[in-house]
XYZ file of N, CA and C in Angstrom:
720
model
N 0.839 -1.193 0.000
C 0.000 0.000 0.000
C 0.873 1.241 0.000
N 0.625 2.150 -0.930
C 1.354 3.410 -0.990
C 0.405 4.526 -0.579
N 0.803 5.290 0.399
C 0.001 6.409 0.877
C 0.458 7.699 0.216
N -0.429 8.690 0.199
C -0.124 9.932 -0.497
C 1.069 10.662 0.104
N 1.358 10.427 1.405
C 2.489 11.089 2.043
C 3.804 10.343 1.837
N 3.745 9.140 1.255
C 4.951 8.359 1.024
C 5.772 8.943 -0.127
N 7.059 8.658 -0.091
C 7.945 8.997 -1.203
C 7.998 7.782 -2.132
N 7.429 7.886 -3.347
C 7.397 6.720 -4.246
C 8.777 6.191 -4.602
N 9.789 7.062 -4.627
C 11.144 6.590 -4.913
C 11.631 5.648 -3.807
N 11.290 5.958 -2.570
C 11.661 5.096 -1.450
C 10.930 3.755 -1.554
N 9.673 3.791 -1.984
C 8.911 2.546 -2.172
C 9.588 1.675 -3.227
N 10.003 2.282 -4.329
C 10.689 1.526 -5.379
C 11.956 0.889 -4.831
N 12.738 1.660 -4.081
C 13.972 1.113 -3.504
C 13.671 -0.061 -2.573
N 12.604 0.056 -1.781
C 12.232 -1.019 -0.866
C 11.805 -2.272 -1.632
N 11.066 -2.097 -2.719
C 10.646 -3.238 -3.535
C 11.851 -3.960 -4.112
N 12.839 -3.197 -4.566
C 14.043 -3.814 -5.125
C 14.863 -4.480 -4.029
N 14.924 -3.863 -2.859
C 15.755 -4.391 -1.768
C 15.269 -5.744 -1.274
N 13.949 -5.951 -1.285
C 13.394 -7.222 -0.805
C 13.097 -8.184 -1.950
N 13.489 -7.771 -3.185
C 13.243 -8.592 -4.367
C 11.760 -8.954 -4.470
N 10.917 -7.940 -4.356
C 9.459 -8.103 -4.388
C 9.042 -8.827 -5.665
N 8.334 -9.945 -5.522
C 8.040 -10.782 -6.683
C 6.650 -10.564 -7.250
N 6.029 -9.450 -6.906
C 4.763 -9.055 -7.530
C 4.987 -7.750 -8.291
N 4.052 -7.397 -9.167
C 4.220 -6.199 -9.987
C 3.415 -5.005 -9.477
N 2.329 -5.272 -8.751
C 1.396 -4.207 -8.400
C 1.505 -3.786 -6.947
N 1.323 -2.487 -6.739
C 1.071 -1.937 -5.410
C -0.370 -1.418 -5.406
N -0.821 -0.962 -4.258
C -2.164 -0.408 -4.122
C -2.064 1.029 -3.631
N -2.994 1.859 -4.059
C -3.118 3.231 -3.562
C -4.571 3.646 -3.715
N -5.012 4.507 -2.823
C -6.422 4.913 -2.817
C -6.641 6.333 -3.310
N -5.568 7.121 -3.385
C -5.703 8.532 -3.737
C -5.502 8.749 -5.236
N -6.414 9.502 -5.856
C -6.282 9.879 -7.258
C -5.853 11.336 -7.401
N -5.327 11.910 -6.323
C -4.872 13.292 -6.339
C -3.788 13.458 -7.410
N -3.953 14.378 -8.369
C -3.004 14.489 -9.483
C -1.541 14.636 -9.077
N -1.185 15.482 -8.083
C 0.241 15.555 -7.707
C 0.791 14.220 -7.204
N -0.035 13.448 -6.484
C 0.393 12.130 -6.003
C 0.589 11.170 -7.172
N -0.354 11.154 -8.104
C -0.230 10.288 -9.278
C 1.008 10.672 -10.085
N 1.252 11.967 -10.222
C 2.430 12.432 -10.965
C 3.718 11.976 -10.293
N 3.753 11.978 -8.954
C 4.955 11.530 -8.242
C 5.181 10.030 -8.428
N 4.102 9.255 -8.478
C 4.227 7.830 -8.769
C 4.836 7.619 -10.156
N 4.356 8.380 -11.127
C 4.870 8.268 -12.492
C 6.334 8.674 -12.551
N 6.682 9.724 -11.839
C 8.066 10.221 -11.828
C 9.018 9.183 -11.241
N 8.519 8.332 -10.337
C 9.350 7.305 -9.705
C 9.510 6.061 -10.572
N 8.776 5.975 -11.687
C 8.912 4.835 -12.589
C 7.757 3.864 -12.578
N 6.731 4.131 -11.777
C 5.536 3.290 -11.806
C 4.720 3.592 -13.062
N 4.206 2.551 -13.692
C 3.179 2.725 -14.704
C 1.855 2.631 -13.941
N 1.129 3.740 -13.864
C -0.018 3.832 -12.965
C -1.280 3.344 -13.663
N -1.865 2.280 -13.122
C -3.100 1.699 -13.623
C -4.177 1.861 -12.549
N -5.375 1.388 -12.848
C -6.481 1.523 -11.910
C -7.475 0.390 -12.150
N -8.347 0.175 -11.179
C -9.412 -0.809 -11.363
C -10.594 -0.462 -10.471
N -11.726 -1.094 -10.760
C -12.963 -0.876 -10.013
C -13.223 -2.064 -9.120
N -13.454 -1.807 -7.827
C -13.774 -2.871 -6.877
C -15.286 -2.980 -6.750
N -15.870 -3.990 -7.379
C -17.327 -4.132 -7.374
C -17.884 -4.255 -5.962
N -17.194 -5.044 -5.142
C -17.748 -5.331 -3.821
C -17.749 -4.092 -2.917
N -16.881 -3.133 -3.229
C -16.823 -1.928 -2.408
C -17.290 -0.693 -3.156
N -17.633 -0.867 -4.412
C -18.123 0.237 -5.246
C -17.169 1.422 -5.222
N -15.877 1.126 -5.367
C -14.910 2.212 -5.413
C -13.766 1.841 -6.346
N -13.021 2.857 -6.748
C -11.860 2.669 -7.606
C -10.587 2.718 -6.767
N -9.578 1.983 -7.207
C -8.272 2.058 -6.572
C -7.208 2.215 -7.661
N -6.067 2.742 -7.260
C -4.913 2.802 -8.143
C -4.096 1.527 -8.017
N -3.479 1.131 -9.117
C -2.580 -0.020 -9.136
C -1.242 0.414 -9.748
N -0.389 1.087 -8.993
C 0.933 1.438 -9.515
C 1.719 0.161 -9.805
N 2.260 0.070 -11.018
C 2.879 -1.177 -11.471
C 4.367 -0.976 -11.765
N 5.184 -1.817 -11.178
C 6.598 -1.887 -11.504
C 6.831 -3.284 -12.083
N 6.936 -3.345 -13.391
C 6.947 -4.625 -14.092
C 8.112 -5.510 -13.685
N 7.871 -6.806 -13.617
C 8.954 -7.765 -13.431
C 9.793 -7.867 -14.694
N 9.174 -7.601 -15.826
C 9.880 -7.440 -17.098
C 9.307 -6.207 -17.783
N 10.179 -5.311 -18.205
C 9.745 -4.066 -18.846
C 10.310 -4.041 -20.261
N 9.463 -3.701 -21.211
C 9.888 -3.625 -22.607
C 10.499 -2.253 -22.874
N 11.739 -2.255 -23.355
C 12.487 -1.017 -23.580
C 13.066 -1.030 -24.988
N 12.888 0.073 -25.699
C 13.468 0.196 -27.036
C 14.644 1.163 -26.980
N 15.831 0.637 -27.271
C 17.010 1.477 -27.477
C 17.042 1.817 -28.966
N 17.067 3.073 -29.280
C 16.786 3.512 -30.646
C 17.716 2.942 -31.707
N 19.007 2.714 -31.421
C 19.832 2.077 -32.459
C 19.346 0.678 -32.837
N 18.521 0.065 -31.987
C 18.025 -1.280 -32.251
C 16.642 -1.286 -32.904
N 16.130 -0.094 -33.236
C 14.827 -0.007 -33.895
C 14.840 -0.805 -35.199
N 13.852 -1.668 -35.353
C 13.712 -2.467 -36.583
C 12.452 -2.023 -37.318
N 12.621 -1.599 -38.551
C 11.493 -1.170 -39.377
C 11.307 -2.189 -40.494
N 10.196 -2.881 -40.458
C 9.928 -3.895 -41.476
C 9.889 -3.264 -42.871
N 10.383 -4.008 -43.855
C 10.388 -3.502 -45.229
C 8.982 -3.154 -45.703
N 7.997 -3.902 -45.238
C 6.621 -3.665 -45.675
C 6.064 -2.349 -45.152
N 6.667 -1.816 -44.066
C 6.191 -0.572 -43.463
C 6.879 0.655 -44.070
N 8.102 0.504 -44.527
C 8.890 1.648 -44.980
C 8.185 2.514 -46.032
N 7.486 1.946 -47.018
C 6.827 2.811 -48.008
C 5.727 3.690 -47.430
N 5.204 3.321 -46.252
C 4.093 4.075 -45.668
C 4.565 5.266 -44.827
N 5.829 5.277 -44.421
C 6.290 6.290 -43.471
C 6.123 7.704 -44.001
N 6.384 7.909 -45.273
C 6.314 9.258 -45.846
C 4.887 9.714 -46.114
N 3.923 8.833 -45.925
C 2.527 9.177 -46.210
C 1.819 9.805 -45.017
N 2.497 9.823 -43.875
C 1.867 10.305 -42.649
C 2.675 11.444 -42.039
N 1.972 12.302 -41.318
C 2.604 13.376 -40.563
C 2.445 13.083 -39.070
N 3.543 13.151 -38.323
C 3.514 12.939 -36.877
C 3.214 14.254 -36.175
N 2.261 14.222 -35.240
C 1.950 15.395 -34.435
C 2.003 15.009 -32.954
N 2.394 15.977 -32.135
C 2.475 15.793 -30.689
C 1.414 16.677 -30.055
N 0.412 16.064 -29.433
C -0.740 16.818 -28.905
C -1.358 17.713 -29.980
N -1.314 17.265 -31.222
C -1.911 18.025 -32.314
C -0.984 19.011 -32.985
N 0.215 19.210 -32.427
C 1.187 20.138 -32.995
C 2.150 19.357 -33.889
N 2.401 19.802 -35.131
C 3.368 19.082 -35.980
C 4.694 18.884 -35.270
N 5.181 17.649 -35.284
C 6.421 17.342 -34.566
C 7.579 18.180 -35.078
N 7.532 18.581 -36.344
C 8.615 19.380 -36.922
C 8.750 20.739 -36.254
N 7.697 21.186 -35.559
C 7.739 22.486 -34.885
C 8.268 22.377 -33.452
N 8.444 21.160 -32.960
C 8.893 20.926 -31.586
C 10.249 20.242 -31.663
N 11.319 21.015 -31.503
C 12.641 20.521 -31.855
C 13.545 20.218 -30.672
N 13.007 20.323 -29.463
C 13.797 19.936 -28.300
C 12.863 19.381 -27.231
N 13.445 18.684 -26.254
C 12.647 18.014 -25.232
C 11.840 19.017 -24.415
N 12.419 20.177 -24.138
C 11.731 21.158 -23.316
C 10.442 21.625 -23.964
N 10.407 21.663 -25.297
C 9.195 22.110 -25.987
C 8.019 21.182 -25.724
N 8.280 19.906 -25.417
C 7.203 18.975 -25.118
C 6.575 19.279 -23.761
N 7.377 19.786 -22.845
C 6.867 20.125 -21.515
C 6.071 21.427 -21.510
N 6.267 22.247 -22.526
C 5.597 23.548 -22.554
C 4.451 23.583 -23.565
N 4.052 22.414 -24.073
C 2.915 22.356 -24.993
C 1.660 22.908 -24.315
N 0.876 23.637 -25.069
C -0.391 24.147 -24.534
C -1.352 22.997 -24.298
N -2.113 23.080 -23.209
C -3.139 22.069 -22.907
C -4.510 22.563 -23.355
N -4.553 23.397 -24.366
C -5.800 24.011 -24.812
C -6.744 23.054 -25.511
N -7.886 23.589 -25.921
C -8.957 22.771 -26.502
C -8.554 22.137 -27.827
N -7.552 22.708 -28.502
C -7.151 22.186 -29.803
C -6.286 20.930 -29.694
N -5.881 20.572 -28.486
C -4.989 19.443 -28.282
C -5.653 18.124 -28.676
N -4.838 17.229 -29.245
C -5.307 15.870 -29.546
C -5.373 15.009 -28.300
N -4.759 15.438 -27.217
C -4.516 14.543 -26.095
C -5.788 13.885 -25.565
N -6.778 14.685 -25.215
C -8.003 14.135 -24.642
C -8.712 13.190 -25.591
N -8.753 13.553 -26.875
C -9.413 12.691 -27.865
C -8.708 11.341 -27.954
N -7.370 11.359 -28.027
C -6.620 10.115 -28.171
C -6.799 9.233 -26.939
N -6.769 9.819 -25.749
C -6.954 9.014 -24.542
C -8.340 8.371 -24.530
N -9.368 9.126 -24.880
C -10.724 8.568 -24.894
C -10.901 7.546 -26.014
N -10.229 7.760 -27.139
C -10.314 6.798 -28.243
C -9.667 5.471 -27.833
N -8.593 5.537 -27.058
C -7.969 4.310 -26.549
C -8.963 3.513 -25.707
N -9.759 4.214 -24.908
C -10.768 3.540 -24.085
C -11.852 2.930 -24.968
N -12.269 3.653 -26.000
C -13.280 3.117 -26.914
C -12.816 1.826 -27.572
N -11.540 1.776 -27.912
C -10.998 0.610 -28.619
C -10.686 -0.541 -27.659
N -10.130 -0.212 -26.491
C -9.615 -1.255 -25.594
C -10.420 -1.426 -24.299
N -11.402 -0.588 -24.042
C -12.233 -0.520 -22.838
C -11.474 0.141 -21.686
N -12.152 0.292 -20.544
C -11.574 1.028 -19.423
C -11.236 0.111 -18.249
N -10.865 -1.129 -18.551
C -10.589 -2.093 -17.484
C -9.506 -1.597 -16.535
N -8.493 -0.920 -17.058
C -7.448 -0.370 -16.191
C -7.349 1.146 -16.312
N -7.807 1.682 -17.437
C -7.759 3.128 -17.647
C -9.118 3.709 -17.250
N -9.367 3.681 -15.951
C -10.688 4.037 -15.423
C -10.936 5.541 -15.505
N -12.204 5.914 -15.330
C -12.570 7.333 -15.412
C -11.818 8.194 -14.395
N -11.684 7.781 -13.105
C -10.922 8.621 -12.169
C -9.453 8.770 -12.566
N -8.860 7.716 -13.102
C -7.470 7.809 -13.534
C -7.355 8.729 -14.741
N -8.289 8.631 -15.683
C -8.247 9.520 -16.850
C -8.392 10.977 -16.423
N -9.260 11.229 -15.440
C -9.404 12.607 -14.951
C -8.108 13.103 -14.339
N -7.457 12.241 -13.556
C -6.195 12.640 -12.931
C -5.132 12.922 -13.996
N -5.050 12.057 -15.000
C -4.069 12.262 -16.069
C -4.373 13.554 -16.821
N -5.658 13.813 -17.076
C -6.032 15.052 -17.748
C -5.644 16.277 -16.941
N -5.790 16.205 -15.621
C -5.413 17.333 -14.767
C -3.899 17.518 -14.731
N -3.164 16.419 -14.754
C -1.702 16.515 -14.822
C -1.296 17.160 -16.147
N -1.965 16.763 -17.212
C -1.684 17.323 -18.539
C -1.893 18.834 -18.557
N -2.847 19.312 -17.778
C -3.182 20.737 -17.774
C -2.336 21.552 -16.806
N -1.491 20.888 -16.013
C -0.739 21.591 -14.973
C 0.762 21.487 -15.241
N 1.368 22.503 -15.828
C 2.804 22.442 -16.160
C 3.714 22.455 -14.943
N 3.162 22.695 -13.751
C 3.990 22.730 -12.547
C 4.314 21.340 -12.017
N 3.600 20.320 -12.477
C 3.825 18.966 -11.981
C 5.047 18.345 -12.657
N 5.667 17.325 -12.030
C 6.985 16.850 -12.482
C 6.979 15.949 -13.711
N 5.822 15.568 -14.208
C 5.742 14.776 -15.434
C 4.769 15.446 -16.396
N 4.860 15.052 -17.667
C 4.014 15.653 -18.694
C 3.330 14.560 -19.508
N 2.009 14.365 -19.362
C 1.297 13.489 -20.288
C 1.289 14.105 -21.685
N 1.580 13.322 -22.697
C 1.562 13.798 -24.070
C 0.979 12.713 -24.975
N 0.584 13.126 -26.165
C 0.064 12.177 -27.145
C 0.840 12.313 -28.444
N 0.940 11.207 -29.152
C 1.524 11.175 -30.488
C 0.461 10.648 -31.445
N 0.261 11.361 -32.536
C -0.716 10.919 -33.520
C -0.165 11.058 -34.924
N -0.613 10.205 -35.826
C -0.211 10.332 -37.225
C -1.430 10.692 -38.056
N -1.204 11.641 -38.957
C -2.246 12.172 -39.828
C -1.959 11.791 -41.271
N -3.020 11.477 -42.002
C -2.954 11.296 -43.448
C -4.134 12.018 -44.060
N -3.865 12.841 -45.053
C -4.909 13.651 -45.698
C -5.666 14.491 -44.682
N -4.930 14.990 -43.677
C -5.528 15.882 -42.692
C -6.346 15.207 -41.612
N -6.394 13.877 -41.607
C -7.191 13.152 -40.623
C -6.301 12.315 -39.709
N -6.653 12.277 -38.429
C -5.930 11.470 -37.449
C -6.230 9.994 -37.700
N -5.181 9.199 -37.943
C -5.376 7.793 -38.311
C -4.945 6.802 -37.227
N -4.054 7.236 -36.336
C -3.594 6.385 -35.236
C -2.957 7.277 -34.184
N -2.990 6.825 -32.940
C -2.404 7.637 -31.890
C -2.125 6.845 -30.632
N -1.359 7.434 -29.775
C -1.099 6.860 -28.460
C -0.831 8.005 -27.495
N -0.952 7.708 -26.207
C -0.587 8.696 -25.200
C 0.274 8.023 -24.148
N 1.008 8.847 -23.415
C 1.863 8.331 -22.367
C 2.391 9.460 -21.512
N 3.461 9.181 -20.801
C 3.980 10.107 -19.800
C 5.443 10.400 -20.093
N 5.786 11.683 -20.107
C 7.164 12.117 -20.252
C 7.697 12.501 -18.876
N 8.759 11.818 -18.440
C 9.416 12.107 -17.163
C 10.882 12.347 -17.468
N 11.350 13.571 -17.265
C 12.698 13.891 -17.708
C 12.789 13.715 -19.202
N 13.725 12.889 -19.654
C 13.865 12.618 -21.087
C 13.257 11.275 -21.487
N 12.586 10.615 -20.543
C 12.050 9.274 -20.808
C 10.550 9.347 -21.058
N 10.134 8.794 -22.197
C 8.713 8.704 -22.522
C 8.241 7.273 -22.278
N 7.131 7.144 -21.524
C 6.522 5.849 -21.221
C 5.184 5.737 -21.926
N 5.013 4.730 -22.767
C 3.732 4.500 -23.444
C 2.700 3.975 -22.458
N 1.459 4.464 -22.603
C 0.357 3.953 -21.795
C -0.632 3.160 -22.665
N -1.134 3.737 -23.717
C -2.085 3.022 -24.571
C -2.100 3.669 -25.948
N -2.527 2.897 -26.939
C -2.597 3.408 -28.299
C -3.681 2.703 -29.095
N -3.942 3.204 -30.273
C -4.971 2.631 -31.151
C -4.630 2.982 -32.594
N -5.296 2.345 -33.526
C -5.188 2.743 -34.935
C -6.537 2.552 -35.603
N -6.794 3.367 -36.612
C -8.067 3.304 -37.331
C -7.913 2.856 -38.770
N -6.690 2.578 -39.202
C -6.492 1.995 -40.523
C -5.227 1.143 -40.510
N -5.185 0.161 -41.406
C -4.062 -0.763 -41.459
C -2.748 -0.021 -41.632
N -1.731 -0.490 -40.935
C -0.359 0.018 -40.988
C -0.141 1.322 -40.225
N -1.217 2.067 -39.949
C -1.053 3.371 -39.309
C -0.471 3.243 -37.905
N -0.850 2.203 -37.176
C -0.341 2.025 -35.831
C 1.165 1.803 -35.811
N 1.659 0.954 -36.701
C 3.100 0.707 -36.734
C 3.847 1.927 -37.251
N 3.266 2.640 -38.216
C 3.880 3.883 -38.698
C 4.006 4.876 -37.551
N 2.965 4.993 -36.743
C 2.999 5.924 -35.606
C 4.130 5.561 -34.656
N 4.310 4.277 -34.392
C 5.360 3.864 -33.465
C 6.750 4.133 -34.047
N 6.934 3.839 -35.313
C 8.242 4.067 -35.931
C 8.567 5.554 -35.960
N 7.602 6.376 -36.389
C 7.850 7.817 -36.449
C 8.067 8.397 -35.052
N 7.331 7.886 -34.069
C 7.527 8.345 -32.693
C 8.918 7.981 -32.194
N 9.364 6.762 -32.477
C 10.705 6.337 -32.061
C 11.777 7.227 -32.674
N 11.660 7.483 -33.967
C 12.653 8.319 -34.654
C 12.628 9.740 -34.103
N 11.448 10.218 -33.774
C 11.327 11.578 -33.244
C 11.931 11.674 -31.844
N 11.607 10.728 -30.971
C 12.170 10.737 -29.621
C 13.702 10.663 -29.672
N 14.206 9.836 -30.556
C 15.664 9.743 -30.704
C 16.246 11.087 -31.128
N 15.575 11.791 -32.043
C 16.086 13.077 -32.524
C 16.128 14.133 -31.428
N 15.289 13.970 -30.385
C 15.259 14.916 -29.273
C 16.239 14.542 -28.161
N 16.918 13.428 -28.312
C 17.904 13.028 -27.317
C 17.380 12.130 -26.225
N 16.196 11.541 -26.407
C 15.686 10.589 -25.415
C 16.630 9.382 -25.357
N 16.935 8.874 -24.162
C 17.883 7.753 -24.054
C 17.299 6.418 -24.505
N 15.998 6.260 -24.370
C 15.305 5.034 -24.767
C 13.805 5.309 -24.705
N 13.019 4.339 -25.135
C 11.565 4.435 -25.089
C 11.058 3.325 -24.174
N 10.357 3.709 -23.100
C 9.760 2.753 -22.174
C 8.413 2.319 -22.741
N 8.340 1.056 -23.172
C 7.131 0.540 -23.819
C 6.228 -0.240 -22.872
N 6.601 -0.313 -21.585
C 5.728 -0.962 -20.614
C 5.761 -2.469 -20.705
N 4.587 -3.073 -20.747
C 4.477 -4.531 -20.729
C 5.018 -5.147 -22.018
N 5.843 -6.197 -21.920
C 6.341 -6.862 -23.126
C 5.206 -7.479 -23.947
N 5.248 -7.258 -25.245
C 4.305 -7.851 -26.188
C 5.049 -8.144 -27.484
N 4.526 -9.078 -28.271
C 5.226 -9.514 -29.477
C 5.507 -8.362 -30.438
N 4.534 -7.473 -30.642
C 4.742 -6.419 -31.641
C 5.852 -5.467 -31.212
N 6.083 -5.353 -29.902
C 7.185 -4.521 -29.412
C 8.520 -5.213 -29.673
N 8.533 -6.533 -29.523
C 9.735 -7.291 -29.852
C 10.074 -7.132 -31.333
N 9.060 -7.189 -32.189
C 9.277 -7.044 -33.625
C 9.847 -5.665 -33.955
N 9.544 -4.675 -33.118
C 10.040 -3.320 -33.323
C 11.510 -3.199 -32.910
N 12.006 -4.190 -32.186
C 13.398 -4.175 -31.757
C 13.581 -3.986 -30.271
N 12.480 -3.963 -29.506
C 12.573 -3.758 -28.062
C 13.161 -4.991 -27.385
N 13.757 -4.762 -26.221
C 14.244 -5.871 -25.397
C 13.609 -5.761 -24.015
N 13.579 -6.873 -23.304
C 12.983 -6.901 -21.971
C 14.073 -6.772 -20.914
N 13.832 -5.917 -19.927
C 14.799 -5.718 -18.849
C 14.118 -5.986 -17.510
N 14.920 -6.350 -16.501
C 14.361 -6.620 -15.176
C 14.176 -5.309 -14.415
N 13.509 -5.344 -13.252
C 13.240 -4.094 -12.528
C 14.493 -3.332 -12.118
N 15.549 -4.038 -11.757
C 16.786 -3.371 -11.356
C 17.374 -2.585 -12.527
N 17.417 -3.230 -13.700
C 17.931 -2.557 -14.886
C 17.037 -1.377 -15.271
N 15.715 -1.603 -15.206
C 14.809 -0.546 -15.625
C 14.932 0.683 -14.736
N 14.928 0.487 -13.430
C 14.988 1.631 -12.509
C 16.269 2.418 -12.718
N 17.388 1.728 -12.932
C 18.641 2.437 -13.196
C 18.542 3.252 -14.481
N 18.011 2.645 -15.542
C 17.846 3.358 -16.808
C 16.904 4.545 -16.664
N 15.804 4.323 -15.966
C 14.784 5.348 -15.827
C 15.312 6.540 -15.016
N 16.005 6.258 -13.926
C 16.533 7.344 -13.098
C 17.635 8.102 -13.833
N 18.464 7.409 -14.559
C 19.491 8.096 -15.342
C 18.875 8.997 -16.409
N 17.706 8.588 -16.903
C 17.021 9.375 -17.920
C 16.379 10.649 -17.365
N 16.314 10.766 -16.040
C 15.773 11.987 -15.443
C 16.837 13.086 -15.342
N 18.097 12.701 -15.533
C 19.190 13.644 -15.323
C 19.414 14.533 -16.540
């Protein structure tokens, strides 16, 4: 159990020290600054609904295996390469070409024109809200709107013919971007979005891309799986 007054970094150290063999912790507070501190410490923050108690809880997750993409190892399938030039990458609705350094991602406007809210809700439409519950989405939205907090939720979307075709959202902590969820509305657009996002993050000097839970399509992209000790070291170094 993590309380709002706890230091999440200390919790992470304690989990590593005792070789904790589970992935999830519990928390009851959805207060945005608390959620942001969990994210800053390296937790991928999930949530669930407790039917028997009619309440929501947070499930901060420190994976036993974390999928990480080191950009020199990015693999782009030959079948995808012809599609890359057909799409434009945007960050929260802003053309990526206009955002040329990491700091610009932290200062993005959270205004009504942003893609962020749409992409997060579209992820729920496609994948349901089993872990991305309404209280968690509200907290993430509030973090997105508050530049004073230590992490920045952002979205990446690819456009073709002026229309959003695929997108994902996640959390930027220091120079490390962590994927939370994504979707696509046409064939190949999802993989194009991931490839263009990887190339863009690399161009901004990100040390790696935290892809969260290992899955086959991430392996095909060139990601490797690391243990919690390796991940925490990489993640903390990426905050510097």
